[in-house]
Tab-separated table of C-alpha atoms in Angstrom:
chain	number	residue	atom	x	y	z
A	261	MET	CA	0.091	-0.115	-0.121
A	262	LYS	CA	1.236	3.455	-0.645
A	263	LEU	CA	2.121	5.870	1.684
A	264	ILE	CA	0.111	8.683	-0.064
A	265	SER	CA	-1.863	8.766	-3.019
A	266	VAL	CA	-2.682	11.669	-4.892
A	267	ASP	CA	-6.174	13.114	-6.644
A	268	TRP	CA	-4.421	14.776	-9.636
A	269	SER	CA	-8.080	15.856	-10.619
A	270	LYS	CA	-7.615	17.962	-6.957
A	271	CYS	CA	-4.685	18.416	-6.043
A	272	LYS	CA	-4.046	22.685	-7.143
A	273	ARG	CA	-0.537	22.104	-5.641
A	274	ASP	CA	-0.304	25.017	-3.493
A	275	GLY	CA	2.218	23.218	-1.447
A	276	ILE	CA	0.106	22.905	1.723
A	277	CYS	CA	1.020	19.253	2.979
A	278	VAL	CA	4.345	19.628	1.641
A	279	ALA	CA	4.567	22.769	4.548
A	280	GLU	CA	2.812	20.218	7.617
A	281	CYS	CA	4.493	17.635	7.467
A	282	PRO	CA	6.313	17.605	10.963
A	283	PHE	CA	9.697	15.403	9.674
A	284	GLY	CA	9.605	17.007	5.379
A	285	LEU	CA	9.113	13.667	3.845
A	286	ILE	CA	6.581	14.991	1.385
A	287	SER	CA	8.642	17.102	-1.568
A	288	GLU	CA	7.392	18.936	-5.030
A	289	ASP	CA	7.676	17.447	-8.048
A	290	GLU	CA	9.219	19.191	-10.996
A	291	ASP	CA	5.584	19.974	-11.311
A	292	GLY	CA	4.556	21.270	-8.287
A	293	PHE	CA	3.280	18.193	-7.052
A	294	PRO	CA	3.281	16.205	-4.011
A	295	THR	CA	5.894	13.333	-4.319
A	296	VAL	CA	6.737	11.233	-0.950
A	297	ARG	CA	10.470	10.891	-0.020
A	298	ARG	CA	12.802	7.639	0.115
A	299	ALA	CA	12.493	6.297	4.018
A	300	ALA	CA	8.833	7.996	4.132
A	301	ALA	CA	7.442	4.737	5.376
A	302	ARG	CA	9.803	4.559	7.805
A	303	ILE	CA	9.628	7.788	9.635
A	304	CYS	CA	5.814	8.345	8.964
A	305	ILE	CA	4.356	8.954	12.716
A	306	ASP	CA	0.773	8.485	11.379
A	307	CYS	CA	-0.090	11.912	12.277
A	308	GLY	CA	-2.534	11.887	9.248
A	309	HIS	CA	-1.329	16.165	8.713
A	310	CYS	CA	-1.390	15.301	4.721
A	311	LEU	CA	-5.112	14.416	4.591
A	312	ALA	CA	-6.354	16.315	7.420
A	313	VAL	CA	-4.869	19.659	6.241
A	314	CYS	CA	-5.783	19.749	2.432
A	315	PRO	CA	-8.336	21.862	1.438
A	316	HIS	CA	-8.959	20.671	-1.879
A	317	ALA	CA	-8.991	16.687	-0.466
A	318	ALA	CA	-7.018	15.933	-2.829
A	319	LEU	CA	-4.316	13.455	-0.673
A	320	ILE	CA	-5.569	9.100	0.508
A	321	PHE	CA	-3.155	8.496	3.129
A	322	LYS	CA	-2.536	4.692	3.544
A	323	GLY	CA	-5.433	3.573	1.376
A	324	GLN	CA	-7.908	5.914	3.711
A	325	GLY	CA	-9.523	9.494	1.600
A	326	PRO	CA	-10.781	12.309	3.079
A	327	ALA	CA	-14.135	10.295	3.886
A	328	SER	CA	-12.764	8.578	6.555
A	329	CYS	CA	-11.697	12.029	8.428
A	330	LEU	CA	-14.330	13.415	10.865
A	331	THR	CA	-15.653	16.565	9.817
A	332	ILE	CA	-15.091	19.706	11.393
A	333	ASP	CA	-17.982	21.724	11.797
A	334	ARG	CA	-17.778	25.394	12.130
A	335	LYS	CA	-20.733	25.898	14.314
A	336	LEU	CA	-19.193	23.767	17.075
A	337	ASN	CA	-16.125	25.885	17.654
A	338	VAL	CA	-15.852	27.410	20.918
A	339	SER	CA	-15.343	31.587	21.715
A	340	ALA	CA	-11.774	32.585	23.439
A	341	ALA	CA	-14.732	33.564	26.553
A	342	SER	CA	-16.288	30.316	26.171
A	343	ALA	CA	-13.077	27.785	26.573
A	344	ALA	CA	-11.599	30.211	29.233
A	345	GLN	CA	-14.461	30.387	31.616
A	346	PHE	CA	-14.805	26.047	30.628
A	347	LEU	CA	-10.997	25.648	31.956
A	348	ARG	CA	-11.243	27.674	34.919
A	349	SER	CA	-14.186	26.007	36.190
A	350	ARG	CA	-13.121	22.383	35.441
A	351	ARG	CA	-12.881	21.846	39.604
A	352	SER	CA	-11.473	18.752	41.365
A	353	ILE	CA	-14.956	17.018	42.569
A	354	ARG	CA	-14.491	14.809	46.348
A	355	THR	CA	-18.673	14.555	46.916
A	356	TYR	CA	-19.963	12.469	44.374
A	357	LYS	CA	-23.694	10.528	44.335
A	358	ASP	CA	-24.525	7.442	44.105
A	359	GLN	CA	-25.417	7.777	41.368
A	360	SER	CA	-23.082	5.084	38.108
A	361	ILE	CA	-22.004	6.485	34.386
A	362	PRO	CA	-23.165	4.622	31.740
A	363	ARG	CA	-21.249	2.468	30.735
A	364	GLU	CA	-21.801	4.211	26.973
A	365	VAL	CA	-20.470	7.698	28.548
A	366	LEU	CA	-17.405	6.892	29.925
A	367	GLU	CA	-16.674	4.969	26.211
A	368	GLU	CA	-18.154	7.988	24.645
A	369	LEU	CA	-15.322	9.697	27.139
A	370	LEU	CA	-11.896	7.340	26.243
A	371	ASP	CA	-13.081	7.801	22.901
A	372	ILE	CA	-12.634	11.387	23.072
A	373	SER	CA	-8.761	10.531	25.002
A	374	ARG	CA	-7.655	8.711	21.168
A	375	TRP	CA	-6.963	12.303	19.964
A	376	ALA	CA	-4.622	13.710	23.076
A	377	PRO	CA	-1.168	14.391	21.152
A	378	SER	CA	1.405	11.489	22.530
A	379	VAL	CA	5.378	11.799	21.861
A	380	LYS	CA	5.807	10.388	17.540
A	381	ASN	CA	1.842	10.190	17.484
A	382	ALA	CA	2.667	7.041	19.043
A	383	GLN	CA	-0.470	6.951	21.524
A	384	PRO	CA	0.460	4.579	23.882
A	385	THR	CA	-2.437	4.788	26.565
A	386	LYS	CA	-4.067	1.631	27.206
A	387	TRP	CA	-7.201	1.788	29.952
A	388	LEU	CA	-8.142	0.145	32.833
A	389	VAL	CA	-11.602	1.267	33.719
A	390	ILE	CA	-12.750	-0.009	37.194
A	391	GLU	CA	-16.595	0.052	37.119
A	392	SER	CA	-18.087	-2.170	40.131
A	393	ALA	CA	-18.661	-1.211	43.405
A	394	GLY	CA	-16.557	-4.318	44.590
A	395	GLU	CA	-13.569	-3.618	42.570
A	396	ILE	CA	-13.652	0.185	43.887
A	397	LYS	CA	-13.562	-0.989	47.198
A	398	LYS	CA	-11.106	-3.875	46.295
A	399	MET	CA	-8.832	-0.909	45.349
A	400	ILE	CA	-9.380	1.166	48.548
A	401	SER	CA	-8.393	-1.053	50.772
A	402	LEU	CA	-5.875	-2.240	49.135
A	403	VAL	CA	-3.995	1.063	49.328
A	404	VAL	CA	-5.066	1.518	52.820
A	405	ASP	CA	-3.060	-1.529	53.540
A	406	TYR	CA	0.225	-0.066	51.122
A	407	LEU	CA	-0.011	3.096	53.808
A	408	SER	CA	-0.901	1.032	57.137
A	409	GLU	CA	2.623	-0.483	55.824
A	410	VAL	CA	4.388	2.660	54.774
A	411	LYS	CA	2.679	4.771	57.437
A	412	ALA	CA	1.595	6.658	56.260
A	413	PHE	CA	-1.789	9.196	56.073
A	414	PRO	CA	-3.298	7.577	59.359
A	415	GLY	CA	-6.377	9.858	59.099
A	416	ILE	CA	-6.697	8.157	55.994
A	417	ILE	CA	-6.545	4.572	57.219
A	418	SER	CA	-8.881	5.370	60.406
A	419	ALA	CA	-11.839	6.748	57.852
A	420	TRP	CA	-11.460	3.850	56.145
A	421	ALA	CA	-12.133	1.843	59.437
A	422	GLN	CA	-14.861	3.549	60.430
A	423	ASN	CA	-16.228	3.422	56.669
A	424	ARG	CA	-15.994	6.696	54.921
A	425	ASP	CA	-13.824	6.572	52.063
A	426	LEU	CA	-10.890	8.807	51.566
A	427	VAL	CA	-9.048	7.555	49.148
A	428	LEU	CA	-11.664	7.893	46.433
A	429	ARG	CA	-14.079	9.903	48.533
A	430	GLY	CA	-16.885	7.674	47.302
A	431	ALA	CA	-16.778	8.344	43.452
A	432	PRO	CA	-18.685	5.205	41.807
A	433	HIS	CA	-15.718	4.581	39.122
A	434	LEU	CA	-11.857	5.407	38.849
A	435	VAL	CA	-9.571	5.074	35.444
A	436	ILE	CA	-6.115	3.730	35.138
A	437	ALA	CA	-3.962	4.891	32.812
A	438	TYR	CA	-0.935	2.249	31.647
A	439	ALA	CA	1.220	1.677	29.358
A	440	SER	CA	4.227	-0.094	28.192
A	441	ASP	CA	7.514	0.265	29.569
A	442	LYS	CA	8.689	0.231	25.361
A	443	SER	CA	7.295	3.939	24.781
A	444	LEU	CA	9.120	6.475	24.251
A	445	LYS	CA	7.263	8.887	27.582
A	446	PRO	CA	4.668	7.138	28.468
A	447	GLU	CA	4.366	8.955	31.702
A	448	ILE	CA	3.774	11.890	29.654
A	449	ASP	CA	1.399	10.555	26.563
A	450	CYS	CA	-0.773	9.058	29.801
A	451	THR	CA	-1.353	12.446	31.480
A	452	ILE	CA	-1.832	14.129	28.637
A	453	ALA	CA	-4.094	11.857	27.850
A	454	LEU	CA	-5.681	12.266	30.740
A	455	THR	CA	-5.986	15.461	30.424
A	456	TYR	CA	-8.739	15.054	27.691
A	457	LEU	CA	-10.697	12.894	30.013
A	458	ASP	CA	-11.004	14.457	32.685
A	459	LEU	CA	-11.606	17.782	30.634
A	460	ALA	CA	-14.462	16.230	28.117
A	461	ALA	CA	-15.956	14.581	31.580
A	462	HIS	CA	-15.977	18.323	32.967
A	463	GLY	CA	-18.106	18.824	29.155
A	464	LYS	CA	-20.284	16.196	30.320
A	465	GLY	CA	-21.082	17.123	33.598
A	466	ILE	CA	-19.298	14.463	35.495
A	467	GLY	CA	-17.244	15.200	38.653
A	468	THR	CA	-13.231	13.676	38.523
A	469	CYS	CA	-10.460	13.854	40.951
A	470	TRP	CA	-7.165	13.115	40.176
A	471	ALA	CA	-5.826	9.890	42.614
A	472	GLY	CA	-2.694	10.819	44.026
A	473	ILE	CA	-3.132	8.275	46.614
A	474	PHE	CA	-3.895	5.664	45.039
A	475	LEU	CA	-1.109	6.159	42.358
A	476	GLY	CA	1.473	6.065	44.922
A	477	ALA	CA	0.813	2.770	45.964
A	478	ALA	CA	0.064	1.801	42.640
A	479	PHE	CA	3.613	2.635	41.752
A	480	SER	CA	5.008	0.537	44.488
A	481	TYR	CA	3.242	-1.607	46.438
A	482	GLN	CA	3.345	-5.125	44.676
A	483	PRO	CA	-0.741	-6.446	46.219
A	484	LEU	CA	-2.162	-3.676	44.544
A	485	ILE	CA	-0.168	-3.670	41.063
A	486	SER	CA	-0.573	-7.966	41.283
A	487	ALA	CA	-4.494	-6.916	41.745
A	488	LEU	CA	-4.345	-5.190	38.625
A	489	ASP	CA	-3.232	-7.980	36.364
A	490	LEU	CA	-2.170	-5.402	33.734
A	491	PRO	CA	0.174	-7.234	30.362
A	492	GLU	CA	3.292	-8.017	30.927
A	493	ASN	CA	5.962	-5.108	31.208
A	494	HIS	CA	3.388	-2.221	31.607
A	495	ARG	CA	2.492	-0.006	34.414
A	496	VAL	CA	0.387	2.812	35.788
A	497	HIS	CA	1.258	6.421	34.772
A	498	GLY	CA	-2.070	8.078	36.264
A	499	ALA	CA	-6.031	7.209	37.877
A	500	LEU	CA	-9.559	9.280	37.555
A	501	MET	CA	-11.693	9.012	40.409
A	502	LEU	CA	-14.700	9.877	38.210
A	503	GLY	CA	-18.635	10.322	38.947
A	504	TYR	CA	-21.634	12.770	39.106
A	505	PRO	CA	-21.495	15.417	41.477
A	506	GLN	CA	-22.906	15.989	44.467
A	507	TYR	CA	-22.750	19.721	44.418
A	508	ARG	CA	-22.408	22.659	41.999
A	509	TYR	CA	-20.060	25.390	42.136
A	510	PRO	CA	-21.413	29.023	41.043
A	511	ARG	CA	-18.264	30.665	41.412
A	512	ILE	CA	-14.741	30.287	40.238
A	513	PRO	CA	-12.376	30.833	43.111
A	514	GLN	CA	-9.188	32.840	42.666
A	515	ARG	CA	-6.051	31.531	42.289
A	516	LYS	CA	-2.209	32.138	42.238
A	517	ALA	CA	-0.380	35.366	40.640
A	518	LEU	CA	0.936	34.350	37.166
A	519	GLN	CA	4.335	33.572	37.230
A	520	ALA	CA	6.017	34.410	33.968
A	521	THR	CA	9.873	34.762	32.411
A	522	TRP	CA	9.448	36.808	29.384
A	523	ARG	CA	12.813	36.730	27.147
């Protein structure tokens, strides 16, 4: 299969695909049409920029034409003011309704995260979704066992003994991002994918909180690592609690002053 094919009847020879290829794998032939450089198939990271950017729908990438792409609906474009409020209004939610999120909604959120940036477009992030109450309780118990072993957060330990969950805060779901140790920068890629998931959930009215205490245990506590049962040579790089918020926030609190150095 050819890496790139050109519909000569549509190509306007405007050089946009040449300019946009991040690795410079496309050049212009003597007639100004795009042509692929040698070794392009080996170097290409499958980003799809060439296919997506052509305003004339003249390129076919690895057998897939423009019809395989999602069409951008300009009516759905977010204004700068809307984006600013959306981002500023995102909160870490620690009080949840006793209500599960439908699996199809979770799948929709996870699907959106597939478009998160990743190093060399490797897309290494994989997901483990803890959705049952029994599995959630099991995760919490293992984290509390870890805290007892390392003698940390005694308040969390004593709260769990009284059936109060300060580990996952009563969230009905825990979504765990993991990746292969062979990935280039799995901790970065998983964090970015989780951020996409976090913001997509906010857009659906779903609350989230980054599960830092769980993550600390998942890094080093073998009983929890075994219970997660990830594929060999894979490890956890982040986790989010998810659930419907018990309360809504009518205002946005202040943050520290911006600290930036300009050069």
